[in-house]
mmCIF file with all atom_site columns, C-alpha atoms in Angstrom:
data_model
loop_
_atom_site.group_PDB
_atom_site.id
_atom_site.type_symbol
_atom_site.label_atom_id
_atom_site.label_alt_id
_atom_site.label_comp_id
_atom_site.label_asym_id
_atom_site.label_entity_id
_atom_site.label_seq_id
_atom_site.pdbx_PDB_ins_code
_atom_site.Cartn_x
_atom_site.Cartn_y
_atom_site.Cartn_z
_atom_site.occupancy
_atom_site.B_iso_or_equiv
_atom_site.pdbx_formal_charge
_atom_site.auth_seq_id
_atom_site.auth_comp_id
_atom_site.auth_asym_id
_atom_site.auth_atom_id
_atom_site.pdbx_PDB_model_num
ATOM 1  C CA . MET L 1 1  ? -14.847 20.829 16.334 1.00 94.00 ? 1  MET L CA 1
ATOM 2  C CA . SER L 1 2  ? -14.334 17.255 17.556 1.00 96.00 ? 2  SER L CA 1
ATOM 3  C CA . VAL L 1 3  ? -12.200 15.613 20.115 1.00 96.00 ? 3  VAL L CA 1
ATOM 4  C CA . ARG L 1 4  ? -11.749 11.797 20.316 1.00 96.00 ? 4  ARG L CA 1
ATOM 5  C CA . ARG L 1 5  ? -13.098 9.917  23.376 1.00 97.00 ? 5  ARG L CA 1
ATOM 6  C CA . SER L 1 6  ? -9.751  8.170  23.967 1.00 95.00 ? 6  SER L CA 1
ATOM 7  C CA . ASP L 1 7  ? -10.764 7.406  27.438 1.00 96.00 ? 7  ASP L CA 1
ATOM 8  C CA . ALA L 1 8  ? -13.685 5.086  26.248 1.00 97.00 ? 8  ALA L CA 1
ATOM 9  C CA . PHE L 1 9  ? -12.315 3.620  23.013 1.00 97.00 ? 9  PHE L CA 1
ATOM 10 C CA . THR L 1 10 ? -9.133  1.934  22.013 1.00 96.00 ? 10 THR L CA 1
ATOM 11 C CA . PRO L 1 11 ? -6.774  2.933  19.147 1.00 95.00 ? 11 PRO L CA 1
ATOM 12 C CA . ASP L 1 12 ? -7.750  -0.237 17.258 1.00 96.00 ? 12 ASP L CA 1
ATOM 13 C CA . GLU L 1 13 ? -11.551 0.845  17.634 1.00 96.00 ? 13 GLU L CA 1
ATOM 14 C CA . PHE L 1 14 ? -10.518 4.242  16.213 1.00 95.00 ? 14 PHE L CA 1
ATOM 15 C CA . ALA L 1 15 ? -8.535  2.579  13.339 1.00 95.00 ? 15 ALA L CA 1
ATOM 16 C CA . ALA L 1 16 ? -11.445 0.277  12.470 1.00 95.00 ? 16 ALA L CA 1
ATOM 17 C CA . ALA L 1 17 ? -13.869 3.367  12.306 1.00 95.00 ? 17 ALA L CA 1
ATOM 18 C CA . GLY L 1 18 ? -11.489 5.428  10.148 1.00 93.00 ? 18 GLY L CA 1
ATOM 19 C CA . PRO L 1 19 ? -12.411 4.165  6.604  1.00 96.00 ? 19 PRO L CA 1
ATOM 20 C CA . ALA L 1 20 ? -16.237 4.763  7.116  1.00 96.00 ? 20 ALA L CA 1
ATOM 21 C CA . GLY L 1 21 ? -15.594 8.147  8.756  1.00 95.00 ? 21 GLY L CA 1
ATOM 22 C CA . GLY L 1 22 ? -13.283 9.233  5.851  1.00 95.00 ? 22 GLY L CA 1
ATOM 23 C CA . ALA L 1 23 ? -15.905 7.987  3.412  1.00 97.00 ? 23 ALA L CA 1
ATOM 24 C CA . ARG L 1 24 ? -18.650 10.023 5.065  1.00 97.00 ? 24 ARG L CA 1
ATOM 25 C CA . VAL L 1 25 ? -16.339 13.113 5.195  1.00 97.00 ? 25 VAL L CA 1
ATOM 26 C CA . ARG L 1 26 ? -15.599 12.839 1.448  1.00 97.00 ? 26 ARG L CA 1
ATOM 27 C CA . GLU L 1 27 ? -19.305 12.433 0.671  1.00 97.00 ? 27 GLU L CA 1
ATOM 28 C CA . LEU L 1 28 ? -20.250 15.574 2.752  1.00 97.00 ? 28 LEU L CA 1
ATOM 29 C CA . HIS L 1 29 ? -17.280 17.469 1.121  1.00 97.00 ? 29 HIS L CA 1
ATOM 30 C CA . GLY L 1 30 ? -18.507 16.456 -2.415 1.00 97.00 ? 30 GLY L CA 1
ATOM 31 C CA . GLN L 1 31 ? -22.125 17.819 -1.476 1.00 96.00 ? 31 GLN L CA 1
ATOM 32 C CA . GLY L 1 32 ? -20.454 21.054 -0.421 1.00 96.00 ? 32 GLY L CA 1
ATOM 33 C CA . VAL L 1 33 ? -21.421 20.717 3.306  1.00 97.00 ? 33 VAL L CA 1
ATOM 34 C CA . ILE L 1 34 ? -17.887 20.158 4.563  1.00 97.00 ? 34 ILE L CA 1
ATOM 35 C CA . ARG L 1 35 ? -15.832 23.086 3.035  1.00 97.00 ? 35 ARG L CA 1
ATOM 36 C CA . ARG L 1 36 ? -12.574 22.584 4.962  1.00 97.00 ? 36 ARG L CA 1
ATOM 37 C CA . ILE L 1 37 ? -11.173 20.293 7.554  1.00 96.00 ? 37 ILE L CA 1
ATOM 38 C CA . TRP L 1 38 ? -8.187  20.348 9.823  1.00 97.00 ? 38 TRP L CA 1
ATOM 39 C CA . HIS L 1 39 ? -6.553  18.112 12.446 1.00 95.00 ? 39 HIS L CA 1
ATOM 40 C CA . ARG L 1 40 ? -6.319  19.766 15.812 1.00 95.00 ? 40 ARG L CA 1
ATOM 41 C CA . ALA L 1 41 ? -2.850  20.429 17.123 1.00 96.00 ? 41 ALA L CA 1
ATOM 42 C CA . ASP L 1 42 ? -3.936  20.649 20.742 1.00 95.00 ? 42 ASP L CA 1
ATOM 43 C CA . SER L 1 43 ? -5.660  17.257 20.895 1.00 92.00 ? 43 SER L CA 1
ATOM 44 C CA . ILE L 1 44 ? -6.672  14.269 18.874 1.00 92.00 ? 44 ILE L CA 1
ATOM 45 C CA . GLY L 1 45 ? -9.555  15.551 16.943 1.00 93.00 ? 45 GLY L CA 1
ATOM 46 C CA . ALA L 1 46 ? -10.505 17.767 13.926 1.00 95.00 ? 46 ALA L CA 1
ATOM 47 C CA . CYS L 1 47 ? -11.913 21.131 13.116 1.00 96.00 ? 47 CYS L CA 1
ATOM 48 C CA . PHE L 1 48 ? -14.533 21.379 10.303 1.00 95.00 ? 48 PHE L CA 1
ATOM 49 C CA . LEU L 1 49 ? -15.810 24.291 8.433  1.00 96.00 ? 49 LEU L CA 1
ATOM 50 C CA . LEU L 1 50 ? -19.431 23.531 7.297  1.00 96.00 ? 50 LEU L CA 1
ATOM 51 C CA . GLU L 1 51 ? -21.800 25.364 4.934  1.00 95.00 ? 51 GLU L CA 1
ATOM 52 C CA . SER L 1 52 ? -25.395 24.846 6.081  1.00 94.00 ? 52 SER L CA 1
ATOM 53 C CA . SER L 1 53 ? -28.610 26.779 6.118  1.00 91.00 ? 53 SER L CA 1
ATOM 54 C CA . ASP L 1 54 ? -28.561 26.890 9.937  1.00 91.00 ? 54 ASP L CA 1
ATOM 55 C CA . ALA L 1 55 ? -27.122 25.315 13.204 1.00 90.00 ? 55 ALA L CA 1
ATOM 56 C CA . GLU L 1 56 ? -29.598 22.562 13.169 1.00 93.00 ? 56 GLU L CA 1
ATOM 57 C CA . ALA L 1 57 ? -28.606 21.516 9.587  1.00 95.00 ? 57 ALA L CA 1
ATOM 58 C CA . ALA L 1 58 ? -24.882 21.603 10.600 1.00 94.00 ? 58 ALA L CA 1
ATOM 59 C CA . ALA L 1 59 ? -25.712 19.627 13.596 1.00 95.00 ? 59 ALA L CA 1
ATOM 60 C CA . ALA L 1 60 ? -27.486 17.096 11.506 1.00 96.00 ? 60 ALA L CA 1
ATOM 61 C CA . ALA L 1 61 ? -24.461 16.815 9.168  1.00 97.00 ? 61 ALA L CA 1
ATOM 62 C CA . VAL L 1 62 ? -22.171 16.182 12.041 1.00 96.00 ? 62 VAL L CA 1
ATOM 63 C CA . ALA L 1 63 ? -24.488 13.627 13.684 1.00 97.00 ? 63 ALA L CA 1
ATOM 64 C CA . SER L 1 64 ? -24.156 11.592 10.482 1.00 97.00 ? 64 SER L CA 1
ATOM 65 C CA . LEU L 1 65 ? -20.514 11.099 10.993 1.00 97.00 ? 65 LEU L CA 1
ATOM 66 C CA . PRO L 1 66 ? -19.800 7.605  12.166 1.00 96.00 ? 66 PRO L CA 1
ATOM 67 C CA . MET L 1 67 ? -17.613 8.784  15.149 1.00 95.00 ? 67 MET L CA 1
ATOM 68 C CA . ALA L 1 68 ? -20.398 11.104 16.202 1.00 96.00 ? 68 ALA L CA 1
ATOM 69 C CA . ARG L 1 69 ? -23.054 8.493  15.737 1.00 95.00 ? 69 ARG L CA 1
ATOM 70 C CA . ASP L 1 70 ? -21.107 5.870  17.665 1.00 96.00 ? 70 ASP L CA 1
ATOM 71 C CA . GLY L 1 71 ? -20.088 8.365  20.529 1.00 97.00 ? 71 GLY L CA 1
ATOM 72 C CA . MET L 1 72 ? -16.371 7.916  19.751 1.00 97.00 ? 72 MET L CA 1
ATOM 73 C CA . SER L 1 73 ? -15.830 11.643 19.559 1.00 97.00 ? 73 SER L CA 1
ATOM 74 C CA . ASP L 1 74 ? -17.513 14.558 21.122 1.00 96.00 ? 74 ASP L CA 1
ATOM 75 C CA . PHE L 1 75 ? -18.452 17.450 18.664 1.00 96.00 ? 75 PHE L CA 1
ATOM 76 C CA . THR L 1 76 ? -19.282 21.053 19.207 1.00 94.00 ? 76 THR L CA 1
ATOM 77 C CA . VAL L 1 77 ? -21.129 23.055 16.645 1.00 93.00 ? 77 VAL L CA 1
ATOM 78 C CA . VAL L 1 78 ? -20.834 26.761 16.727 1.00 92.00 ? 78 VAL L CA 1
ATOM 79 C CA . ALA L 1 79 ? -22.913 29.022 14.338 1.00 90.00 ? 79 ALA L CA 1
ATOM 80 C CA . LEU L 1 80 ? -20.937 31.935 12.840 1.00 89.00 ? 80 LEU L CA 1
ATOM 81 C CA . VAL L 1 81 ? -22.002 35.267 11.386 1.00 86.00 ? 81 VAL L CA 1
ATOM 82 C CA . LEU L 1 82 ? -20.408 37.401 8.973  1.00 87.00 ? 82 LEU L CA 1
ATOM 83 C CA . TYR L 1 83 ? -17.647 39.641 10.115 1.00 90.00 ? 83 TYR L CA 1
ATOM 84 C CA . ARG L 1 84 ? -18.424 43.240 9.018  1.00 88.00 ? 84 ARG L CA 1
ATOM 85 C CA . GLY L 1 85 ? -15.201 44.811 10.144 1.00 89.00 ? 85 GLY L CA 1
ATOM 86 C CA . PHE L 1 86 ? -13.813 45.027 6.653  1.00 87.00 ? 86 PHE L CA 1
ATOM 87 C CA . SER L 1 87 ? -16.852 46.486 5.039  1.00 79.00 ? 87 SER L CA 1
ATOM 88 C CA . ALA L 1 88 ? -16.851 50.338 4.128  1.00 70.00 ? 88 ALA L CA 1
ATOM 89 C CA . GLY L 1 89 ? -19.391 52.223 6.260  1.00 60.00 ? 89 GLY L CA 1
#
């Protein structure tokens, strides 16, 4: 999940960073790394669903995003495990 650092960057700076960020998101999506992405309703930011071998690989993918690289957004990476509550037995 990400949240923009609106306290440190202006709307114009975010607008200028948008095209490069969008291009990187599309590239990672095309590679199957970003599976889904949503805008957050509670703040200005996004929630990404990533497919990776481990949390370190997910963190590396996130770090390659321009807004992460340039410190314009704070990102939190949470590793998930399969929910087994629907399986029989």
